[in-house]
Amino acid sequence: MNLYFDKLNYYDNERGLWHELQVGISVGQSNSFTSQEAYPLIYAVSGYQFNQFLGIGLGTGYQSFSNINIVPIYVSLRGDLLNTRIAPFYYANLGYGIGVKKGDDFFFGDEEKAKGGLLLGSGFGVKFKFRRTFLTTSIGYKLQKSSMKREFTPIFFDSRFAPSGGESITEKRTYKRIEVKIGIGF
């Protein structure tokens, strides 16, 4: 083979375990009443690469939004499009985001319960391969469902007139966001 082709095939063995830590931001709206603010995220993914084009992993992490935090648990499919030192790659994630409420900013007796939901994500990136590690940069789209239930207790509560104990409001949200991430893996 010629010397140029040998340099392109720097990574001949693409099979095996891999681990990656990613940090980044997500930008987009959660519903028509919110602004397009940027929120931080951190993910950790571990998996097995079957060949250059297909690997499967399990991931988790933490993502913060205005009134809820999400702890995602997901399956990630990914693969490199080229077998070179600098290789474009794809990823697709499917899982569930566990909702965790932020702080307590309601009056005495009021209660807020967070609930997560379906998580879907996909995107493309570039992987910079070294001998034992790799760096990634990626951009993708993520859809995350969640809801927040707020139960209000009346100030002058009398069970004869309000046997349910008050009112409740459930706010359902679908976060449709662009994610920009950098990562380090081995």
Short mmCIF file of C-alpha atoms in Angstrom, two decimals:
data_model
loop_
_atom_site.label_atom_id
_atom_site.label_comp_id
_atom_site.label_asym_id
_atom_site.label_seq_id
_atom_site.Cartn_x
_atom_site.Cartn_y
_atom_site.Cartn_z
CA MET A 1 0.00 0.00 0.00
CA ASN A 2 1.06 3.54 -0.45
CA LEU A 3 2.25 5.65 2.48
CA TYR A 4 -0.73 8.04 2.35
CA PHE A 5 -3.29 5.23 2.75
CA ASP A 6 -1.33 3.79 5.72
CA LYS A 7 -1.49 7.15 7.52
CA LEU A 8 -5.26 7.32 7.00
CA ASN A 9 -5.71 3.89 8.61
CA TYR A 10 -4.10 4.93 11.88
CA TYR A 11 -6.69 3.01 13.94
CA ASP A 12 -6.89 -0.52 12.56
CA ASN A 13 -8.51 -2.09 15.62
CA GLU A 14 -11.89 -0.39 16.13
CA ARG A 15 -13.37 -3.13 18.38
CA GLY A 16 -13.56 -2.93 22.15
CA LEU A 17 -14.80 -1.00 25.15
CA TRP A 18 -14.92 2.79 25.16
CA HIS A 19 -15.80 5.44 27.73
CA GLU A 20 -16.47 9.13 27.20
CA LEU A 21 -17.19 12.17 29.37
CA GLN A 22 -19.00 15.06 27.63
CA VAL A 23 -19.78 18.61 28.73
CA GLY A 24 -21.70 21.25 26.86
CA ILE A 25 -24.73 23.49 26.60
CA SER A 26 -28.21 23.14 25.16
CA VAL A 27 -30.15 25.97 23.56
CA GLY A 28 -33.81 26.05 22.55
CA GLN A 29 -37.38 26.47 23.77
CA SER A 30 -39.34 24.27 26.13
CA ASN A 31 -42.71 25.80 25.21
CA SER A 32 -44.06 28.97 23.66
CA PHE A 33 -43.74 30.95 26.92
CA THR A 34 -40.00 30.50 27.55
CA SER A 35 -36.99 32.21 26.09
CA GLN A 36 -34.15 30.44 24.31
CA GLU A 37 -31.73 30.28 27.21
CA ALA A 38 -28.60 28.13 27.30
CA TYR A 39 -28.37 25.48 30.02
CA PRO A 40 -25.37 23.30 31.01
CA LEU A 41 -25.14 19.53 30.61
CA ILE A 42 -22.73 16.73 31.48
CA TYR A 43 -22.92 13.14 30.20
CA ALA A 44 -20.93 9.96 30.79
CA VAL A 45 -21.22 7.12 28.26
CA SER A 46 -19.66 3.64 28.24
CA GLY A 47 -20.08 1.05 25.56
CA TYR A 48 -18.72 -1.52 23.16
CA GLN A 49 -17.62 -0.78 19.59
CA PHE A 50 -18.44 -3.75 17.31
CA ASN A 51 -16.80 -2.25 14.22
CA GLN A 52 -16.01 1.17 12.77
CA PHE A 53 -19.64 1.90 11.93
CA LEU A 54 -21.50 0.52 14.96
CA GLY A 55 -21.08 0.82 18.70
CA ILE A 56 -23.66 0.65 21.47
CA GLY A 57 -23.39 2.23 24.89
CA LEU A 58 -25.25 3.16 28.05
CA GLY A 59 -25.18 6.74 29.25
CA THR A 60 -26.29 8.94 32.10
CA GLY A 61 -25.65 12.50 33.19
CA TYR A 62 -27.18 15.72 34.43
CA GLN A 63 -28.92 18.57 32.66
CA SER A 64 -30.29 21.72 34.21
CA PHE A 65 -33.29 23.74 32.99
CA SER A 66 -35.07 26.77 34.46
CA ASN A 67 -37.26 24.95 36.99
CA ILE A 68 -36.27 21.27 36.70
CA ASN A 69 -33.14 19.15 36.55
CA ILE A 70 -33.04 16.03 34.38
CA VAL A 71 -30.98 12.89 35.05
CA PRO A 72 -31.03 11.01 31.73
CA ILE A 73 -30.53 7.26 31.36
CA TYR A 74 -30.19 6.26 27.72
CA VAL A 75 -28.87 3.83 25.13
CA SER A 76 -26.48 5.37 22.59
CA LEU A 77 -25.74 4.06 19.09
CA ARG A 78 -22.72 5.55 17.39
CA GLY A 79 -20.15 4.96 14.73
CA ASP A 80 -17.30 6.55 12.81
CA LEU A 81 -17.95 7.39 9.18
CA LEU A 82 -14.22 7.18 8.28
CA ASN A 83 -11.35 5.15 9.71
CA THR A 84 -8.93 8.08 10.05
CA ARG A 85 -7.24 10.04 12.84
CA ILE A 86 -9.76 12.82 12.40
CA ALA A 87 -13.07 11.08 11.75
CA PRO A 88 -16.64 12.31 11.46
CA PHE A 89 -19.10 10.30 13.56
CA TYR A 90 -22.83 9.98 14.18
CA TYR A 91 -24.81 9.21 17.34
CA ALA A 92 -28.43 8.45 18.26
CA ASN A 93 -29.76 8.31 21.83
CA LEU A 94 -32.98 6.82 23.20
CA GLY A 95 -33.96 6.72 26.86
CA TYR A 96 -35.77 8.30 29.78
CA GLY A 97 -35.01 11.48 31.70
CA ILE A 98 -35.74 11.41 35.43
CA GLY A 99 -37.10 14.76 36.64
CA VAL A 100 -35.75 16.35 39.82
CA LYS A 101 -37.25 19.62 41.03
CA LYS A 102 -35.12 22.66 41.74
CA GLY A 103 -35.36 24.44 45.08
CA ASP A 104 -38.46 25.42 47.02
CA ASP A 105 -39.90 28.74 45.95
CA PHE A 106 -43.52 28.24 47.05
CA PHE A 107 -45.44 29.21 50.17
CA PHE A 108 -45.79 27.01 53.23
CA GLY A 109 -47.89 23.95 52.45
CA ASP A 110 -47.58 24.16 48.66
CA GLU A 111 -45.89 21.20 46.99
CA GLU A 112 -44.16 20.69 43.66
CA LYS A 113 -43.46 17.28 42.07
CA ALA A 114 -41.22 16.81 39.02
CA LYS A 115 -41.60 13.98 36.56
CA GLY A 116 -39.36 13.11 33.63
CA GLY A 117 -40.18 11.53 30.30
CA LEU A 118 -39.02 10.26 26.93
CA LEU A 119 -35.59 11.29 25.66
CA LEU A 120 -34.61 11.23 21.95
CA GLY A 121 -31.43 12.67 20.50
CA SER A 122 -29.20 12.47 17.45
CA GLY A 123 -26.32 14.34 15.91
CA PHE A 124 -22.95 14.43 14.22
CA GLY A 125 -19.47 15.31 15.33
CA VAL A 126 -15.76 15.03 14.74
CA LYS A 127 -13.49 12.64 16.65
CA PHE A 128 -9.76 13.38 17.05
CA LYS A 129 -8.03 10.06 17.73
CA PHE A 130 -4.77 9.64 19.58
CA ARG A 131 -3.00 6.46 20.65
CA ARG A 132 -5.08 5.71 23.77
CA THR A 133 -7.58 8.56 23.96
CA PHE A 134 -9.82 10.62 21.74
CA LEU A 135 -11.41 14.07 21.81
CA THR A 136 -14.81 14.83 20.33
CA THR A 137 -16.83 17.84 19.40
CA SER A 138 -20.45 17.41 18.35
CA ILE A 139 -23.73 19.14 17.63
CA GLY A 140 -27.13 17.49 17.80
CA TYR A 141 -30.84 17.79 18.44
CA LYS A 142 -32.53 16.55 21.62
CA LEU A 143 -36.18 16.10 22.54
CA GLN A 144 -36.90 15.66 26.26
CA LYS A 145 -40.38 15.41 27.79
CA SER A 146 -41.14 16.31 31.41
CA SER A 147 -43.93 17.58 33.65
CA MET A 148 -44.26 19.52 36.88
CA LYS A 149 -47.26 19.13 39.20
CA ARG A 150 -47.94 21.94 41.65
CA GLU A 151 -50.39 21.39 44.51
CA PHE A 152 -51.65 24.47 46.31
CA THR A 153 -53.03 24.42 49.86
CA PRO A 154 -55.51 27.20 50.68
CA ILE A 155 -54.40 29.56 53.44
CA PHE A 156 -57.68 29.08 55.34
CA PHE A 157 -58.20 25.35 54.79
CA ASP A 158 -61.48 23.80 55.88
CA SER A 159 -62.01 20.17 54.87
CA ARG A 160 -65.82 20.63 54.88
CA PHE A 161 -65.58 22.89 51.83
CA ALA A 162 -62.52 21.47 50.03
CA PRO A 163 -62.20 17.74 50.73
CA SER A 164 -59.39 17.33 48.17
CA GLY A 165 -57.19 19.73 50.11
CA GLY A 166 -56.69 22.37 47.44
CA GLU A 167 -55.98 22.75 43.75
CA SER A 168 -53.29 21.30 41.52
CA ILE A 169 -51.85 22.30 38.17
CA THR A 170 -49.80 19.98 35.93
CA GLU A 171 -47.50 21.68 33.44
CA LYS A 172 -46.22 19.41 30.65
CA ARG A 173 -43.15 20.45 28.73
CA THR A 174 -41.32 19.18 25.69
CA TYR A 175 -37.77 20.51 25.51
CA LYS A 176 -36.64 20.77 21.87
CA ARG A 177 -33.01 21.79 22.06
CA ILE A 178 -29.77 22.00 20.12
CA GLU A 179 -26.84 20.51 22.07
CA VAL A 180 -23.22 21.51 21.54
CA LYS A 181 -20.75 19.22 23.35
CA ILE A 182 -17.07 18.49 23.73
CA GLY A 183 -15.81 15.23 25.12
CA ILE A 184 -12.79 13.19 26.10
CA GLY A 185 -12.72 9.43 25.90
CA PHE A 186 -10.59 6.34 26.01
#
